[in-house]
CSV table of C-alpha atoms in Angstrom, one decimal:
chain,number,residue,atom,x,y,z
A,1,MET,CA,111.3,133.7,-8.3
A,2,SER,CA,112.4,129.8,-8.9
A,3,LEU,CA,110.8,126.8,-7.3
A,4,LEU,CA,112.6,123.7,-5.7
A,5,VAL,CA,110.9,120.4,-6.3
A,6,LEU,CA,112.5,118.3,-3.9
A,7,SER,CA,111.2,114.2,-5.1
A,8,ALA,CA,111.5,111.6,-2.0
A,9,ALA,CA,114.9,110.2,-3.1
A,10,ASP,CA,115.8,113.9,-2.7
A,11,VAL,CA,114.3,114.4,0.4
A,12,ALA,CA,115.7,110.8,1.7
A,13,LYS,CA,119.1,112.1,0.9
A,14,VAL,CA,118.8,115.7,2.6
A,15,THR,CA,117.3,114.3,6.2
A,16,SER,CA,120.4,111.5,5.7
A,17,THR,CA,122.7,114.4,6.3
A,18,PHE,CA,120.7,115.3,9.9
A,19,SER,CA,122.6,114.2,13.1
A,20,PRO,CA,119.7,112.7,16.0
A,21,ASP,CA,120.9,115.8,18.1
A,22,GLU,CA,119.9,118.3,15.0
A,23,LEU,CA,116.2,116.7,14.8
A,24,VAL,CA,115.7,116.9,19.0
A,25,ALA,CA,117.1,120.6,18.7
A,26,LEU,CA,114.6,121.6,15.9
A,27,MET,CA,111.6,120.3,17.6
A,28,ALA,CA,112.8,121.4,20.9
A,29,ASN,CA,112.6,124.5,19.7
A,30,VAL,CA,108.8,123.8,18.5
A,31,PHE,CA,108.1,122.6,21.3
A,32,SER,CA,109.1,125.1,23.8
A,33,ARG,CA,107.2,127.9,21.6
A,34,LEU,CA,104.0,125.5,21.8
A,35,SER,CA,104.7,125.3,25.9
A,36,GLU,CA,105.0,129.3,26.0
A,37,ARG,CA,101.8,130.3,23.9
A,38,ARG,CA,104.0,132.2,21.3
A,39,CYS,CA,102.4,134.5,19.1
A,40,ASP,CA,104.7,134.0,16.7
A,41,ILE,CA,103.1,130.6,15.6
A,42,GLU,CA,99.9,129.8,14.1
A,43,GLN,CA,97.9,126.6,13.1
A,44,PRO,CA,94.7,127.1,11.8
A,45,HIS,CA,92.1,124.3,11.8
A,46,ARG,CA,92.5,121.9,9.0
A,47,VAL,CA,90.4,121.7,6.1
A,48,THR,CA,89.0,118.1,4.9
A,49,LEU,CA,87.9,117.8,1.1
A,50,GLY,CA,86.5,114.1,0.2
A,51,MET,CA,87.4,112.2,-3.0
A,52,ALA,CA,86.9,108.8,-4.6
A,53,HIS,CA,89.0,106.8,-2.5
A,54,HIS,CA,90.5,109.4,-0.5
A,55,THR,CA,90.2,111.9,2.7
A,56,SER,CA,92.6,115.3,1.6
A,57,LEU,CA,93.8,117.1,4.6
A,58,PHE,CA,95.2,120.4,4.0
A,59,MET,CA,96.9,121.8,6.9
A,60,PRO,CA,98.7,125.2,6.8
A,61,SER,CA,101.0,126.2,9.7
A,62,ARG,CA,103.3,129.3,10.3
A,63,ILE,CA,106.4,130.0,12.7
A,64,THR,CA,107.5,133.6,12.8
A,65,CYS,CA,111.1,133.0,12.7
A,66,ALA,CA,111.1,129.7,10.6
A,67,GLY,CA,108.3,130.0,7.4
A,68,THR,CA,104.8,129.1,6.5
A,69,THR,CA,104.0,125.8,5.1
A,70,MET,CA,100.7,123.8,4.2
A,71,LYS,CA,101.1,120.1,4.3
A,72,VAL,CA,98.5,118.2,1.6
A,73,VAL,CA,98.4,114.3,3.0
A,74,SER,CA,95.3,112.1,0.9
A,75,VAL,CA,94.5,109.3,3.6
A,76,PRO,CA,92.6,106.5,1.9
A,77,THR,CA,88.9,105.7,2.9
A,78,SER,CA,88.0,102.6,4.5
A,79,ASP,CA,86.5,101.1,1.3
A,80,ALA,CA,89.8,101.9,-1.1
A,81,PRO,CA,90.5,99.2,-3.3
A,82,LYS,CA,93.6,96.8,-1.8
A,83,GLU,CA,96.5,99.0,-4.6
A,84,ILE,CA,95.0,102.3,-3.1
A,85,LYS,CA,95.6,101.6,0.5
A,86,GLU,CA,99.0,99.5,-0.3
A,87,LYS,CA,100.3,103.1,-2.0
A,88,GLY,CA,100.4,104.6,1.9
A,89,LEU,CA,99.4,108.5,2.8
A,90,PRO,CA,100.6,111.1,-0.1
A,91,ALA,CA,101.8,113.8,1.4
A,92,THR,CA,103.6,117.1,-0.2
A,93,THR,CA,104.3,120.1,2.1
A,94,ILE,CA,104.7,123.7,-0.3
A,95,VAL,CA,106.9,126.0,1.4
A,96,LEU,CA,106.1,130.0,1.1
A,97,ASP,CA,109.0,132.9,0.1
A,98,GLU,CA,108.5,134.8,3.0
A,99,GLN,CA,109.4,138.4,1.7
A,100,PHE,CA,107.1,137.7,-1.8
A,101,GLY,CA,104.2,135.4,-0.5
A,102,SER,CA,105.1,132.9,-3.7
A,103,VAL,CA,105.8,129.0,-3.3
A,104,LYS,CA,109.6,128.5,-3.0
A,105,ALA,CA,109.4,124.8,-2.5
A,106,VAL,CA,107.1,121.6,-2.9
A,107,VAL,CA,108.8,119.1,-1.1
A,108,ASN,CA,107.8,115.5,-0.9
A,109,ALA,CA,106.5,114.6,2.5
A,110,ARG,CA,105.8,110.9,2.9
A,111,ARG,CA,108.2,110.8,5.1
A,112,LEU,CA,108.9,114.0,6.5
A,113,THR,CA,105.6,113.6,9.3
A,114,ALA,CA,107.4,110.1,10.4
A,115,LEU,CA,110.5,111.8,10.8
A,116,ARG,CA,109.1,114.2,12.7
A,117,ASN,CA,107.2,112.5,15.3
A,118,ALA,CA,110.4,110.2,15.5
A,119,ALA,CA,112.3,113.2,16.7
A,120,GLY,CA,109.7,114.5,19.4
A,121,SER,CA,109.8,110.8,20.2
A,122,LEU,CA,113.3,111.3,21.2
A,123,LEU,CA,113.4,114.6,22.4
A,124,SER,CA,110.9,113.3,25.0
A,125,ALA,CA,113.4,109.9,25.9
A,126,ARG,CA,116.6,112.1,25.9
A,127,VAL,CA,114.4,114.7,28.3
A,128,ILE,CA,113.1,112.4,30.7
A,129,LEU,CA,115.8,109.1,30.8
A,130,PRO,CA,118.8,109.8,32.8
A,131,GLU,CA,121.7,111.5,31.1
A,132,ASN,CA,123.6,108.0,31.1
A,133,ALA,CA,120.6,105.5,30.0
A,134,SER,CA,121.9,102.7,28.3
A,135,PRO,CA,119.0,100.8,27.3
A,136,ARG,CA,119.5,97.7,25.9
A,137,THR,CA,115.8,96.8,24.2
A,138,ILE,CA,113.6,98.0,22.3
A,139,LEU,CA,110.4,96.8,21.3
A,140,ALA,CA,108.1,98.6,18.2
A,141,ILE,CA,104.7,97.6,17.1
A,142,GLY,CA,104.0,98.7,13.7
A,143,ALA,CA,105.5,98.5,10.6
A,144,GLY,CA,105.1,101.3,8.6
A,145,ALA,CA,107.2,104.7,8.1
A,146,GLN,CA,106.2,105.9,11.7
A,147,ILE,CA,108.2,102.7,13.0
A,148,GLN,CA,111.1,102.9,10.5
A,149,ALA,CA,111.2,106.8,11.6
A,150,HIS,CA,111.4,106.0,15.2
A,151,LEU,CA,114.1,102.9,15.0
A,152,ALA,CA,116.5,104.4,12.9
A,153,LEU,CA,116.5,106.9,15.1
A,154,PHE,CA,116.7,105.8,18.4
A,155,LEU,CA,119.0,102.9,17.3
A,156,THR,CA,121.1,105.5,16.4
A,157,ALA,CA,121.2,108.0,19.4
A,158,TYR,CA,121.0,105.1,21.6
A,159,PRO,CA,124.2,102.7,20.6
A,160,SER,CA,123.7,100.7,23.6
A,161,ILE,CA,120.6,98.7,22.6
A,162,GLU,CA,121.5,95.7,21.3
A,163,SER,CA,117.7,94.0,20.6
A,164,CYS,CA,115.2,95.5,18.4
A,165,VAL,CA,111.8,93.4,18.2
A,166,ILE,CA,109.3,94.4,15.7
A,167,TYR,CA,106.1,93.0,15.7
A,168,ASN,CA,103.2,93.7,13.1
A,169,ARG,CA,99.6,92.8,12.5
A,170,SER,CA,101.2,90.2,9.7
A,171,ARG,CA,104.1,89.2,7.9
A,172,ASN,CA,104.0,90.8,4.9
A,173,ALA,CA,106.5,92.4,2.6
A,174,ARG,CA,106.5,95.9,4.5
A,175,LEU,CA,107.9,93.9,7.3
A,176,ASP,CA,110.7,91.9,5.6
A,177,THR,CA,111.7,95.4,3.8
A,178,LEU,CA,112.1,97.4,7.3
A,179,ARG,CA,114.2,94.5,8.5
A,180,GLU,CA,116.4,94.3,5.7
A,181,LEU,CA,116.7,98.1,5.7
A,182,LEU,CA,117.2,98.3,9.8
A,183,GLN,CA,120.0,95.5,9.5
A,184,SER,CA,122.3,97.0,6.7
A,185,SER,CA,122.1,99.9,8.8
A,186,PHE,CA,122.5,98.1,12.3
A,187,PRO,CA,124.7,95.2,11.6
A,188,ASN,CA,125.5,94.5,15.4
A,189,VAL,CA,121.8,94.9,16.6
A,190,LYS,CA,119.6,91.5,17.1
A,191,LEU,CA,116.8,92.1,15.0
A,192,THR,CA,113.7,89.8,15.5
A,193,THR,CA,110.5,90.6,13.3
A,194,GLU,CA,107.2,88.7,13.9
A,195,ALA,CA,103.3,89.1,13.7
A,196,LEU,CA,101.0,90.0,16.3
A,197,PRO,CA,99.7,86.1,17.7
A,198,GLY,CA,96.7,85.3,16.4
A,199,ALA,CA,93.7,84.2,19.1
A,200,HIS,CA,94.6,80.2,18.5
A,201,SER,CA,98.6,80.7,19.1
A,202,LYS,CA,99.6,80.4,22.7
A,203,GLN,CA,103.4,79.9,21.7
A,204,ALA,CA,103.1,83.0,19.2
A,205,GLU,CA,101.6,84.8,22.3
A,206,VAL,CA,104.0,83.5,24.9
A,207,GLU,CA,106.9,85.2,22.9
A,208,PHE,CA,104.7,88.0,22.4
A,209,LEU,CA,104.4,89.1,25.9
A,210,ASP,CA,108.0,87.8,26.8
A,211,ALA,CA,108.9,90.8,24.5
A,212,VAL,CA,106.7,93.4,26.3
A,213,LYS,CA,108.6,92.3,29.4
A,214,ALA,CA,112.2,92.7,28.4
A,215,ALA,CA,111.6,96.1,26.3
A,216,ASN,CA,113.4,99.2,28.4
A,217,ILE,CA,111.6,101.4,25.4
A,218,ILE,CA,108.3,100.6,23.4
A,219,ILE,CA,106.8,102.4,20.5
A,220,THR,CA,103.6,102.0,19.4
A,221,ALA,CA,102.3,102.9,15.8
A,222,THR,CA,99.2,101.5,14.9
A,223,SER,CA,95.3,102.2,14.1
A,224,SER,CA,94.2,99.9,17.4
A,225,THR,CA,90.9,100.5,18.8
A,226,ARG,CA,91.9,97.8,21.9
A,227,PRO,CA,95.3,97.3,23.8
A,228,LEU,CA,97.9,96.0,22.8
A,229,PHE,CA,99.2,94.3,25.6
A,230,PRO,CA,98.7,94.6,29.8
A,231,SER,CA,100.2,96.9,31.3
A,232,LYS,CA,101.1,94.3,34.5
A,233,LEU,CA,103.6,92.9,32.0
A,234,VAL,CA,105.4,96.5,31.0
A,235,GLN,CA,108.5,96.3,33.6
A,236,LYS,CA,109.5,99.6,35.8
A,237,GLY,CA,111.5,101.9,34.1
A,238,THR,CA,110.2,101.5,30.6
A,239,HIS,CA,109.7,104.4,28.5
A,240,LEU,CA,107.0,104.4,25.9
A,241,CYS,CA,106.2,106.4,22.9
A,242,LEU,CA,102.6,106.2,21.5
A,243,ILE,CA,102.2,107.5,18.2
A,244,GLY,CA,99.5,105.8,16.5
A,245,SER,CA,95.9,106.7,18.0
A,246,TYR,CA,94.3,110.1,17.2
A,247,LYS,CA,90.7,109.5,17.6
A,248,PRO,CA,88.5,108.7,20.4
A,249,GLU,CA,88.0,104.8,20.0
A,250,MET,CA,91.9,104.2,19.5
A,251,HIS,CA,93.8,102.6,22.6
A,252,GLU,CA,97.1,101.2,22.0
A,253,ILE,CA,97.6,101.0,25.6
A,254,ASP,CA,95.4,100.3,28.7
A,255,THR,CA,94.0,102.7,31.6
A,256,ASP,CA,95.8,100.6,33.7
A,257,LEU,CA,98.9,101.6,32.3
A,258,VAL,CA,98.2,104.9,31.6
A,259,LYS,CA,97.5,105.7,35.6
A,260,ARG,CA,100.8,103.7,36.5
A,261,ALA,CA,102.8,106.5,34.8
A,262,GLY,CA,101.1,109.1,36.8
A,263,LEU,CA,101.5,112.1,34.5
A,264,ILE,CA,101.3,111.7,31.1
A,265,ILE,CA,104.0,113.8,28.6
A,266,ILE,CA,102.2,115.3,25.6
A,267,ASP,CA,102.8,117.3,22.5
A,268,GLN,CA,100.0,119.4,23.0
A,269,LYS,CA,97.4,119.3,25.7
A,270,SER,CA,94.4,120.2,23.8
A,271,ALA,CA,95.1,117.9,20.6
A,272,CYS,CA,96.0,115.3,23.2
A,273,LEU,CA,92.5,115.3,25.0
A,274,GLN,CA,90.2,115.8,22.2
A,275,GLU,CA,91.8,112.8,19.8
A,276,ALA,CA,94.0,110.7,22.3
A,277,GLY,CA,91.7,107.5,22.8
A,278,GLU,CA,93.9,106.5,25.8
A,279,LEU,CA,94.0,109.2,27.6
A,280,ILE,CA,90.3,109.9,26.8
A,281,ASP,CA,89.3,106.5,28.3
A,282,ALA,CA,91.7,107.3,31.3
A,283,GLN,CA,89.2,110.2,31.8
A,284,LEU,CA,92.5,112.5,32.7
A,285,SER,CA,92.7,116.3,32.8
A,286,GLU,CA,94.7,118.7,31.9
A,287,GLY,CA,96.4,118.4,35.2
A,288,ASP,CA,97.4,115.1,34.3
A,289,LEU,CA,99.3,116.3,31.4
A,290,VAL,CA,102.8,117.6,31.0
A,291,GLU,CA,103.6,119.3,27.4
A,292,LEU,CA,106.6,118.2,26.7
A,293,GLY,CA,108.3,121.7,25.8
A,294,GLU,CA,107.5,122.6,29.8
A,295,LEU,CA,110.6,120.2,30.6
A,296,PHE,CA,113.0,122.5,29.3
A,297,ASP,CA,114.6,125.8,28.5
A,298,TYR,CA,115.3,126.2,24.4
A,299,ASN,CA,118.2,129.1,23.7
A,300,ILE,CA,116.9,130.2,20.7
A,301,LYS,CA,120.5,131.6,19.5
A,302,GLU,CA,122.6,128.7,20.3
A,303,LYS,CA,119.8,125.8,19.6
A,304,THR,CA,120.2,124.1,22.2
A,305,TRP,CA,117.9,123.0,25.2
A,306,ILE,CA,118.4,122.4,28.7
A,307,PRO,CA,116.2,120.3,30.8
A,308,ARG,CA,114.2,121.7,33.8
A,309,GLU,CA,115.1,119.2,36.9
A,310,GLY,CA,111.7,119.9,38.7
A,311,PRO,CA,109.2,119.4,36.2
A,312,ILE,CA,111.1,116.3,35.2
A,313,GLU,CA,111.7,114.6,38.7
A,314,ASP,CA,108.0,115.1,39.4
A,315,ILE,CA,107.3,112.8,35.8
A,316,GLN,CA,109.9,110.2,37.1
A,317,THR,CA,108.4,110.2,40.8
A,318,ALA,CA,104.7,110.1,39.4
A,319,GLY,CA,104.4,106.4,38.4
A,320,ASP,CA,107.0,103.5,37.8
A,321,VAL,CA,107.0,103.9,33.9
A,322,THR,CA,106.7,107.2,31.6
A,323,ILE,CA,104.2,107.7,28.3
A,324,PHE,CA,104.8,110.3,25.5
A,325,LYS,CA,101.9,111.1,24.0
A,326,SER,CA,101.8,112.4,20.5
A,327,VAL,CA,98.8,113.3,18.2
A,328,GLY,CA,101.5,115.8,15.8
A,329,VAL,CA,101.4,119.6,15.6
A,330,GLY,CA,101.0,121.0,12.3
A,331,VAL,CA,104.0,123.5,13.4
A,332,GLN,CA,106.3,120.6,13.5
A,333,ASP,CA,105.9,120.3,9.8
A,334,VAL,CA,107.2,124.1,9.3
A,335,ALA,CA,110.1,123.1,11.1
A,336,ILE,CA,111.0,120.2,9.5
A,337,ALA,CA,110.2,121.4,6.0
A,338,CYS,CA,112.2,124.6,6.4
A,339,ALA,CA,115.2,122.9,7.4
A,340,VAL,CA,115.2,120.4,4.9
A,341,VAL,CA,114.3,123.6,2.3
A,342,GLU,CA,117.5,125.0,3.5
A,343,ARG,CA,120.1,122.2,3.7
A,344,ALA,CA,118.6,120.8,0.0
A,345,VAL,CA,119.8,124.4,-1.0
A,346,LYS,CA,123.0,124.4,0.7
A,347,GLU,CA,123.7,121.1,-0.7
A,348,ASN,CA,122.3,121.7,-4.3
A,349,ILE,CA,119.7,118.8,-4.2
A,350,GLY,CA,117.0,118.7,-5.7
A,351,VAL,CA,114.9,120.1,-9.2
A,352,LEU,CA,115.4,124.0,-9.5
A,353,ILE,CA,112.7,125.5,-11.7
A,354,GLU,CA,114.3,128.9,-12.8
A,355,GLN,CA,111.8,131.8,-13.5
A,356,TYR,CA,109.1,129.7,-12.2
A,357,ASP,CA,107.0,133.0,-11.4
A,358,GLU,CA,108.3,135.3,-14.3
A,359,ASP,CA,105.9,136.3,-17.6
A,360,ASP,CA,107.7,136.7,-20.4
């Protein structure tokens, strides 16, 4: 048996060949299966191990029709040295051979988690916004891989967007790099990057609040423990994608904004009710949540999805804004990793180690 190794550069090359529609279809398949409670999905609880400067997470998952994978992510501890934290989250996914049970691919997953989350967010927008929607302004808060993947995908999918505003905790090299990358890819979009206002910066605060008011789409990917902006500033009809919070103490928006939506679109009810601080704080129950996979019918053979008008209308009429909250689910990793490996083999990308599992 041979072993395919895909580096970060290889993964970037492969994923650049996927269109937004292909990525959205991948996630539509995943969320449809989740909401149907299909028995062909397995997501064992993750295993956690402590290291000197990291907490390592081992997350196996399986979709019978797609494959079996295990993702390993190492999260820097709060007391890790600065140089460790600046390197981000090392992540690797192993993909198993379905027939022989051996490892057939090792995939650098630093960007894959962000990409699959972005595809899920775009699916939520495609489902809930009118088919002819032409958003003009997008606001992103954060400057990491999640925001990079989201903006690249949304700006590609919605060429109507004229203005992209990015706020980060501070002005740093990562924010500057993100601006340069997006500017080179989307030269016709007006890009603005700023640091979130401090307590004594009135003008900066006014500019930030104006950016919130103007946004048609808002994407947040932070670890904030307090709301980033007040509900009253968000205009009617805005679609929000909340990616950052994954612990009860984390809150990217306030309870008033949660209540304004009426019904919240989520990736998986059980996970969000345990991990999404905004929803926990608002004391929401399962009846207040609608899984993304409940909003469309997925055609497995044609790899297409069709919106379900009734449930979508229920969400659109429940409030004056729409919210998609994602904490991420392991089977998303299966879908994106297996698709990347399949495309890499087709395009002859990566390093192939022949006879990896064969004795002399």
